[in-house]
PDB file of C-alpha atoms in Angstrom:
ATOM      1  CA  ASP W  24      76.230 100.227 167.461  1.00 65.00           C
ATOM      2  CA  ALA W  25      74.534  97.252 169.061  1.00 67.00           C
ATOM      3  CA  MET W  26      75.000  94.094 167.011  1.00 91.00           C
ATOM      4  CA  VAL W  27      72.868  91.645 168.987  1.00 95.00           C
ATOM      5  CA  ILE W  28      69.793  93.257 170.458  1.00 96.00           C
ATOM      6  CA  GLN W  29      67.467  91.725 172.998  1.00 96.00           C
ATOM      7  CA  ASN W  30      64.100  93.085 174.009  1.00 88.00           C
ATOM      8  CA  PRO W  31      62.917  93.616 176.567  1.00 91.00           C
ATOM      9  CA  ARG W  32      65.851  93.783 178.978  1.00 93.00           C
ATOM     10  CA  TYR W  33      63.557  92.880 181.850  1.00 95.00           C
ATOM     11  CA  GLN W  34      60.384  90.829 181.610  1.00 96.00           C
ATOM     12  CA  VAL W  35      57.930  89.992 184.348  1.00 96.00           C
ATOM     13  CA  THR W  36      55.356  87.295 183.767  1.00 95.00           C
ATOM     14  CA  GLN W  37      52.944  85.264 185.832  1.00 95.00           C
ATOM     15  CA  PHE W  38      53.226  81.596 186.612  1.00 96.00           C
ATOM     16  CA  GLY W  39      51.829  79.683 183.626  1.00 95.00           C
ATOM     17  CA  LYS W  40      51.368  82.738 181.405  1.00 96.00           C
ATOM     18  CA  PRO W  41      53.108  82.366 178.020  1.00 96.00           C
ATOM     19  CA  VAL W  42      55.926  84.778 177.368  1.00 96.00           C
ATOM     20  CA  THR W  43      58.062  85.578 174.321  1.00 97.00           C
ATOM     21  CA  LEU W  44      61.546  87.007 174.346  1.00 97.00           C
ATOM     22  CA  SER W  45      63.044  88.471 171.208  1.00 97.00           C
ATOM     23  CA  CYS W  46      66.490  88.779 169.708  1.00 97.00           C
ATOM     24  CA  SER W  47      67.652  90.563 166.597  1.00 97.00           C
ATOM     25  CA  GLN W  48      71.053  90.884 164.983  1.00 97.00           C
ATOM     26  CA  THR W  49      72.634  93.245 162.501  1.00 94.00           C
ATOM     27  CA  LEU W  50      75.576  90.968 161.742  1.00 92.00           C
ATOM     28  CA  ASN W  51      73.852  88.809 159.119  1.00 92.00           C
ATOM     29  CA  HIS W  52      75.146  85.748 160.956  1.00 92.00           C
ATOM     30  CA  ASN W  53      73.902  82.308 160.017  1.00 92.00           C
ATOM     31  CA  VAL W  54      73.675  80.886 163.515  1.00 92.00           C
ATOM     32  CA  MET W  55      71.585  82.156 166.426  1.00 94.00           C
ATOM     33  CA  TYR W  56      71.659  80.626 169.898  1.00 94.00           C
ATOM     34  CA  TRP W  57      69.522  80.854 173.015  1.00 96.00           C
ATOM     35  CA  TYR W  58      71.088  80.287 176.427  1.00 95.00           C
ATOM     36  CA  GLN W  59      69.630  80.207 179.916  1.00 96.00           C
ATOM     37  CA  GLN W  60      71.819  81.548 182.706  1.00 94.00           C
ATOM     38  CA  LYS W  61      70.864  81.257 186.356  1.00 92.00           C
ATOM     39  CA  SER W  62      72.509  83.206 189.107  1.00 86.00           C
ATOM     40  CA  SER W  63      76.232  82.467 189.538  1.00 78.00           C
ATOM     41  CA  GLN W  64      76.109  79.765 186.856  1.00 84.00           C
ATOM     42  CA  ALA W  65      77.505  79.447 183.368  1.00 87.00           C
ATOM     43  CA  PRO W  66      75.181  79.938 180.390  1.00 91.00           C
ATOM     44  CA  LYS W  67      73.374  76.750 179.379  1.00 91.00           C
ATOM     45  CA  LEU W  68      72.560  76.239 175.719  1.00 91.00           C
ATOM     46  CA  LEU W  69      68.855  75.634 175.068  1.00 94.00           C
ATOM     47  CA  PHE W  70      68.845  75.425 171.262  1.00 92.00           C
ATOM     48  CA  HIS W  71      70.173  77.084 168.172  1.00 92.00           C
ATOM     49  CA  TYR W  72      69.314  77.725 164.548  1.00 93.00           C
ATOM     50  CA  TYR W  73      71.746  77.237 161.708  1.00 91.00           C
ATOM     51  CA  ASP W  74      69.923  79.238 159.086  1.00 92.00           C
ATOM     52  CA  LYS W  75      66.457  77.657 159.238  1.00 93.00           C
ATOM     53  CA  ASP W  76      67.607  74.390 160.733  1.00 92.00           C
ATOM     54  CA  PHE W  77      66.542  74.071 164.347  1.00 93.00           C
ATOM     55  CA  ASN W  78      68.770  72.169 166.778  1.00 90.00           C
ATOM     56  CA  ASN W  79      67.395  71.379 170.202  1.00 90.00           C
ATOM     57  CA  GLU W  80      69.625  70.361 173.110  1.00 88.00           C
ATOM     58  CA  ALA W  81      68.608  66.978 174.500  1.00 86.00           C
ATOM     59  CA  ASP W  82      67.858  68.297 177.987  1.00 88.00           C
ATOM     60  CA  THR W  83      65.907  71.402 176.978  1.00 93.00           C
ATOM     61  CA  PRO W  84      62.374  71.136 178.392  1.00 93.00           C
ATOM     62  CA  ASP W  85      59.451  70.990 175.955  1.00 93.00           C
ATOM     63  CA  ASN W  86      58.166  74.136 177.629  1.00 95.00           C
ATOM     64  CA  PHE W  87      60.772  76.075 175.639  1.00 97.00           C
ATOM     65  CA  GLN W  88      60.237  76.684 171.932  1.00 96.00           C
ATOM     66  CA  SER W  89      61.907  78.905 169.389  1.00 96.00           C
ATOM     67  CA  ARG W  90      61.106  80.576 166.086  1.00 96.00           C
ATOM     68  CA  ARG W  91      63.339  82.167 163.515  1.00 97.00           C
ATOM     69  CA  PRO W  92      61.200  83.885 160.886  1.00 96.00           C
ATOM     70  CA  ASN W  93      64.191  85.379 159.064  1.00 95.00           C
ATOM     71  CA  THR W  94      67.955  85.795 159.351  1.00 94.00           C
ATOM     72  CA  SER W  95      67.750  88.791 161.653  1.00 96.00           C
ATOM     73  CA  PHE W  96      65.220  87.696 164.245  1.00 97.00           C
ATOM     74  CA  CYS W  97      64.880  84.816 166.647  1.00 97.00           C
ATOM     75  CA  PHE W  98      62.289  84.331 169.376  1.00 97.00           C
ATOM     76  CA  LEU W  99      62.215  82.285 172.551  1.00 97.00           C
ATOM     77  CA  ASP W 100      58.738  81.177 173.603  1.00 97.00           C
ATOM     78  CA  ILE W 101      58.119  79.830 177.080  1.00 97.00           C
ATOM     79  CA  ARG W 102      54.700  78.205 176.942  1.00 96.00           C
ATOM     80  CA  SER W 103      53.967  77.862 180.654  1.00 96.00           C
ATOM     81  CA  PRO W 104      56.643  79.541 182.755  1.00 96.00           C
ATOM     82  CA  GLY W 105      57.351  78.060 186.135  1.00 95.00           C
ATOM     83  CA  LEU W 106      59.149  79.646 189.042  1.00 95.00           C
ATOM     84  CA  GLY W 107      62.257  77.671 188.084  1.00 95.00           C
ATOM     85  CA  ASP W 108      62.361  79.373 184.701  1.00 96.00           C
ATOM     86  CA  ALA W 109      63.291  82.704 186.222  1.00 96.00           C
ATOM     87  CA  ALA W 110      66.736  83.426 184.808  1.00 96.00           C
ATOM     88  CA  MET W 111      68.741  85.559 182.428  1.00 96.00           C
ATOM     89  CA  TYR W 112      68.132  84.530 178.821  1.00 97.00           C
ATOM     90  CA  LEU W 113      70.991  85.240 176.463  1.00 96.00           C
ATOM     91  CA  CYS W 114      70.904  85.334 172.703  1.00 97.00           C
ATOM     92  CA  ALA W 115      74.118  84.872 170.739  1.00 94.00           C
ATOM     93  CA  THR W 116      75.086  84.718 167.095  1.00 93.00           C
ATOM     94  CA  SER W 117      77.965  83.356 165.084  1.00 90.00           C
ATOM     95  CA  ARG W 118      78.819  83.544 161.444  1.00 87.00           C
ATOM     96  CA  GLY W 119      78.841  79.874 160.660  1.00 77.00           C
ATOM     97  CA  GLY W 120      79.578  77.573 163.566  1.00 62.00           C
ATOM     98  CA  GLY W 121      82.825  75.637 163.635  1.00 62.00           C
ATOM     99  CA  LEU W 122      85.573  77.961 164.816  1.00 59.00           C
ATOM    100  CA  GLU W 123      83.379  80.993 164.709  1.00 72.00           C
ATOM    101  CA  THR W 124      83.223  83.284 167.689  1.00 81.00           C
ATOM    102  CA  GLN W 125      79.846  83.786 169.353  1.00 87.00           C
ATOM    103  CA  TYR W 126      78.646  87.313 170.060  1.00 91.00           C
ATOM    104  CA  PHE W 127      76.179  87.773 172.879  1.00 93.00           C
ATOM    105  CA  GLY W 128      73.341  90.193 173.392  1.00 95.00           C
ATOM    106  CA  PRO W 129      72.805  91.989 176.720  1.00 94.00           C
ATOM    107  CA  GLY W 130      70.256  89.413 177.852  1.00 95.00           C
ATOM    108  CA  THR W 131      66.685  89.506 179.078  1.00 97.00           C
ATOM    109  CA  ARG W 132      66.128  88.927 182.759  1.00 96.00           C
ATOM    110  CA  LEU W 133      62.884  87.022 183.283  1.00 96.00           C
ATOM    111  CA  LEU W 134      61.008  87.161 186.555  1.00 96.00           C
ATOM    112  CA  VAL W 135      58.129  84.739 187.150  1.00 96.00           C
ATOM    113  CA  LEU W 136      55.602  85.709 189.798  1.00 94.00           C
TER     114      LEU W 136
ATOM    115  CA  THR Z   1      80.790  64.458 177.301  1.00 57.00           C
ATOM    116  CA  GLN Z   2      83.168  67.392 177.090  1.00 61.00           C
ATOM    117  CA  LEU Z   3      83.755  69.257 180.312  1.00 79.00           C
ATOM    118  CA  LEU Z   4      85.641  72.447 180.960  1.00 88.00           C
ATOM    119  CA  GLU Z   5      86.905  72.910 184.492  1.00 91.00           C
ATOM    120  CA  GLN Z   6      87.509  76.521 185.445  1.00 94.00           C
ATOM    121  CA  SER Z   7      89.346  77.628 188.574  1.00 94.00           C
ATOM    122  CA  PRO Z   8      89.253  79.337 190.905  1.00 96.00           C
ATOM    123  CA  GLN Z   9      85.519  79.865 191.180  1.00 93.00           C
ATOM    124  CA  PHE Z  10      85.909  82.968 193.334  1.00 95.00           C
ATOM    125  CA  LEU Z  11      88.818  85.375 193.659  1.00 96.00           C
ATOM    126  CA  SER Z  12      89.026  88.473 195.822  1.00 97.00           C
ATOM    127  CA  ILE Z  13      92.202  90.510 195.581  1.00 96.00           C
ATOM    128  CA  GLN Z  14      93.580  93.977 196.225  1.00 97.00           C
ATOM    129  CA  GLU Z  15      94.194  96.496 193.487  1.00 97.00           C
ATOM    130  CA  GLY Z  16      97.650  96.044 191.985  1.00 97.00           C
ATOM    131  CA  GLU Z  17      97.895  92.297 192.525  1.00 97.00           C
ATOM    132  CA  ASN Z  18      98.358  89.770 189.747  1.00 97.00           C
ATOM    133  CA  LEU Z  19      96.086  86.785 189.183  1.00 97.00           C
ATOM    134  CA  THR Z  20      95.661  83.776 186.932  1.00 98.00           C
ATOM    135  CA  VAL Z  21      92.482  81.930 185.981  1.00 97.00           C
ATOM    136  CA  TYR Z  22      92.669  78.427 184.554  1.00 97.00           C
ATOM    137  CA  CYS Z  23      90.491  76.366 182.249  1.00 96.00           C
ATOM    138  CA  ASN Z  24      91.236  72.679 181.829  1.00 95.00           C
ATOM    139  CA  SER Z  25      89.682  69.847 179.899  1.00 92.00           C
ATOM    140  CA  SER Z  26      90.456  66.308 178.880  1.00 89.00           C
ATOM    141  CA  SER Z  27      89.080  67.112 175.427  1.00 87.00           C
ATOM    142  CA  VAL Z  28      90.737  68.911 172.566  1.00 89.00           C
ATOM    143  CA  PHE Z  29      89.043  72.114 171.527  1.00 88.00           C
ATOM    144  CA  SER Z  30      89.211  73.651 168.074  1.00 86.00           C
ATOM    145  CA  SER Z  31      89.170  77.084 169.695  1.00 87.00           C
ATOM    146  CA  LEU Z  32      88.642  78.634 173.075  1.00 91.00           C
ATOM    147  CA  GLN Z  33      87.032  81.927 173.922  1.00 92.00           C
ATOM    148  CA  TRP Z  34      87.279  84.100 177.011  1.00 96.00           C
ATOM    149  CA  TYR Z  35      84.408  86.356 177.997  1.00 95.00           C
ATOM    150  CA  ARG Z  36      83.860  88.909 180.740  1.00 96.00           C
ATOM    151  CA  GLN Z  37      80.367  89.404 182.092  1.00 94.00           C
ATOM    152  CA  GLU Z  38      79.124  92.158 184.379  1.00 91.00           C
ATOM    153  CA  PRO Z  39      75.972  91.761 186.504  1.00 86.00           C
ATOM    154  CA  GLY Z  40      72.809  92.102 184.443  1.00 85.00           C
ATOM    155  CA  GLU Z  41      74.670  92.103 181.138  1.00 89.00           C
ATOM    156  CA  GLY Z  42      75.575  89.549 178.498  1.00 91.00           C
ATOM    157  CA  PRO Z  43      79.089  88.116 178.168  1.00 93.00           C
ATOM    158  CA  VAL Z  44      81.477  90.315 176.220  1.00 93.00           C
ATOM    159  CA  LEU Z  45      84.119  88.573 174.157  1.00 92.00           C
ATOM    160  CA  LEU Z  46      87.691  89.280 175.223  1.00 95.00           C
ATOM    161  CA  VAL Z  47      89.647  86.972 172.959  1.00 94.00           C
ATOM    162  CA  THR Z  48      89.523  83.812 170.865  1.00 91.00           C
ATOM    163  CA  VAL Z  49      92.532  81.487 170.761  1.00 92.00           C
ATOM    164  CA  VAL Z  50      92.827  78.888 168.056  1.00 90.00           C
ATOM    165  CA  THR Z  51      96.390  77.640 167.716  1.00 92.00           C
ATOM    166  CA  GLY Z  52      98.065  75.386 170.293  1.00 94.00           C
ATOM    167  CA  GLY Z  53     100.630  77.391 172.276  1.00 95.00           C
ATOM    168  CA  GLU Z  54      99.120  80.683 171.167  1.00 95.00           C
ATOM    169  CA  VAL Z  55      99.563  83.701 173.427  1.00 97.00           C
ATOM    170  CA  LYS Z  56      97.448  86.824 173.032  1.00 96.00           C
ATOM    171  CA  LYS Z  57      97.714  90.048 174.967  1.00 96.00           C
ATOM    172  CA  LEU Z  58      95.001  92.580 175.595  1.00 94.00           C
ATOM    173  CA  LYS Z  59      96.524  95.443 177.611  1.00 95.00           C
ATOM    174  CA  ARG Z  60      97.069  93.936 181.078  1.00 97.00           C
ATOM    175  CA  LEU Z  61      95.423  90.630 180.157  1.00 97.00           C
ATOM    176  CA  THR Z  62      97.451  87.723 178.759  1.00 97.00           C
ATOM    177  CA  PHE Z  63      95.710  84.671 177.323  1.00 97.00           C
ATOM    178  CA  GLN Z  64      97.412  81.390 176.585  1.00 97.00           C
ATOM    179  CA  PHE Z  65      96.154  78.294 174.800  1.00 96.00           C
ATOM    180  CA  GLY Z  66      97.851  75.062 175.782  1.00 95.00           C
ATOM    181  CA  ASP Z  67     100.021  73.245 173.256  1.00 95.00           C
ATOM    182  CA  ALA Z  68      97.555  70.347 173.139  1.00 94.00           C
ATOM    183  CA  ARG Z  69      94.554  72.719 172.956  1.00 92.00           C
ATOM    184  CA  LYS Z  70      93.048  71.195 176.093  1.00 93.00           C
ATOM    185  CA  ASP Z  71      93.674  74.037 178.501  1.00 94.00           C
ATOM    186  CA  SER Z  72      93.941  77.796 178.672  1.00 96.00           C
ATOM    187  CA  SER Z  73      94.854  80.495 181.139  1.00 97.00           C
ATOM    188  CA  LEU Z  74      94.064  84.150 181.660  1.00 98.00           C
ATOM    189  CA  HIS Z  75      96.612  86.235 183.542  1.00 98.00           C
ATOM    190  CA  ILE Z  76      95.829  89.752 184.705  1.00 97.00           C
ATOM    191  CA  THR Z  77      98.706  92.004 185.717  1.00 97.00           C
ATOM    192  CA  ALA Z  78      98.206  94.789 188.249  1.00 97.00           C
ATOM    193  CA  ALA Z  79      94.473  94.224 188.620  1.00 97.00           C
ATOM    194  CA  GLN Z  80      92.202  97.249 188.900  1.00 97.00           C
ATOM    195  CA  PRO Z  81      88.690  97.613 190.361  1.00 96.00           C
ATOM    196  CA  GLY Z  82      87.388  97.934 186.799  1.00 94.00           C
ATOM    197  CA  ASP Z  83      88.487  94.328 186.174  1.00 96.00           C
ATOM    198  CA  THR Z  84      85.816  93.116 188.586  1.00 95.00           C
ATOM    199  CA  GLY Z  85      83.368  90.747 186.920  1.00 94.00           C
ATOM    200  CA  LEU Z  86      82.636  87.164 185.946  1.00 95.00           C
ATOM    201  CA  TYR Z  87      85.232  85.649 183.621  1.00 96.00           C
ATOM    202  CA  LEU Z  88      84.015  82.751 181.498  1.00 95.00           C
ATOM    203  CA  CYS Z  89      86.026  80.440 179.329  1.00 95.00           C
ATOM    204  CA  ALA Z  90      84.203  78.579 176.570  1.00 92.00           C
ATOM    205  CA  GLY Z  91      85.610  75.838 174.406  1.00 89.00           C
ATOM    206  CA  CYS Z  92      84.425  75.137 170.900  1.00 84.00           C
ATOM    207  CA  TYR Z  93      84.723  71.538 169.806  1.00 74.00           C
ATOM    208  CA  GLY Z  94      84.216  72.329 166.174  1.00 64.00           C
ATOM    209  CA  GLY Z  95      81.813  70.671 163.843  1.00 60.00           C
ATOM    210  CA  SER Z  96      79.425  72.596 161.677  1.00 54.00           C
ATOM    211  CA  GLN Z  97      77.431  74.002 164.569  1.00 57.00           C
ATOM    212  CA  GLY Z  98      80.259  75.419 166.644  1.00 61.00           C
ATOM    213  CA  ASN Z  99      78.595  74.826 169.992  1.00 74.00           C
ATOM    214  CA  LEU Z 100      80.407  76.130 173.039  1.00 82.00           C
ATOM    215  CA  ILE Z 101      81.095  74.358 176.306  1.00 85.00           C
ATOM    216  CA  PHE Z 102      81.279  76.914 179.108  1.00 89.00           C
ATOM    217  CA  GLY Z 103      83.314  76.730 182.261  1.00 91.00           C
ATOM    218  CA  LYS Z 104      81.477  77.635 185.459  1.00 90.00           C
ATOM    219  CA  GLY Z 105      83.158  81.013 185.561  1.00 93.00           C
ATOM    220  CA  THR Z 106      85.484  82.874 187.904  1.00 95.00           C
ATOM    221  CA  LYS Z 107      83.948  85.667 189.902  1.00 95.00           C
ATOM    222  CA  LEU Z 108      86.691  88.263 190.367  1.00 96.00           C
ATOM    223  CA  SER Z 109      86.489  91.088 192.860  1.00 96.00           C
ATOM    224  CA  VAL Z 110      89.263  93.685 192.893  1.00 97.00           C
ATOM    225  CA  LYS Z 111      89.196  95.950 195.918  1.00 96.00           C
ATOM    226  CA  PRO Z 112      90.672  99.440 195.864  1.00 95.00           C
TER     227      PRO Z 112
END
């Protein structure tokens, strides 16, 4: 059974049109992460939630926002997508940070036209 | 700033050959994870190593964590076409958040 679920798997949006990607988890993990991965590159952490506490990476553009309404769900909002935002967006969870292993979802591939 | 150097970046070999992928850092990690990622999919965890000097085996894959917990290696014996994919190492430097530092990945292609 899928433990970290991302919908949709593929998303097409227009330049400047807001888009929301979603992630849900059945693991009851405390921490949820959002990564951006461009072609042939390693995943780059955008931000994460430890429970309700939001932690933004210093170099994450303001264009990217996140919401975590409850333990199971986390959303990535891109307010005004640019062509450079086309990428695979990966959601991951871990039980509690520290030594905890991160479990990744299948990703959402975003295409910006 | 912690960095994790992963090598080689690309590797193309014939079925049956052995290979080793390396991850090196000047920083000490509390744990290190190896993932395998196929095109269009998320990374899938292969193993987590925690103790310095630890060796873990997963069928034909052998993972080693350096004694000083600054480096790790992945060795694949008798590679098969099904091993093709992107192999990522990721170091955790602890703390309450458990953020990972990813290597750039090794793109492995195993030809029949």
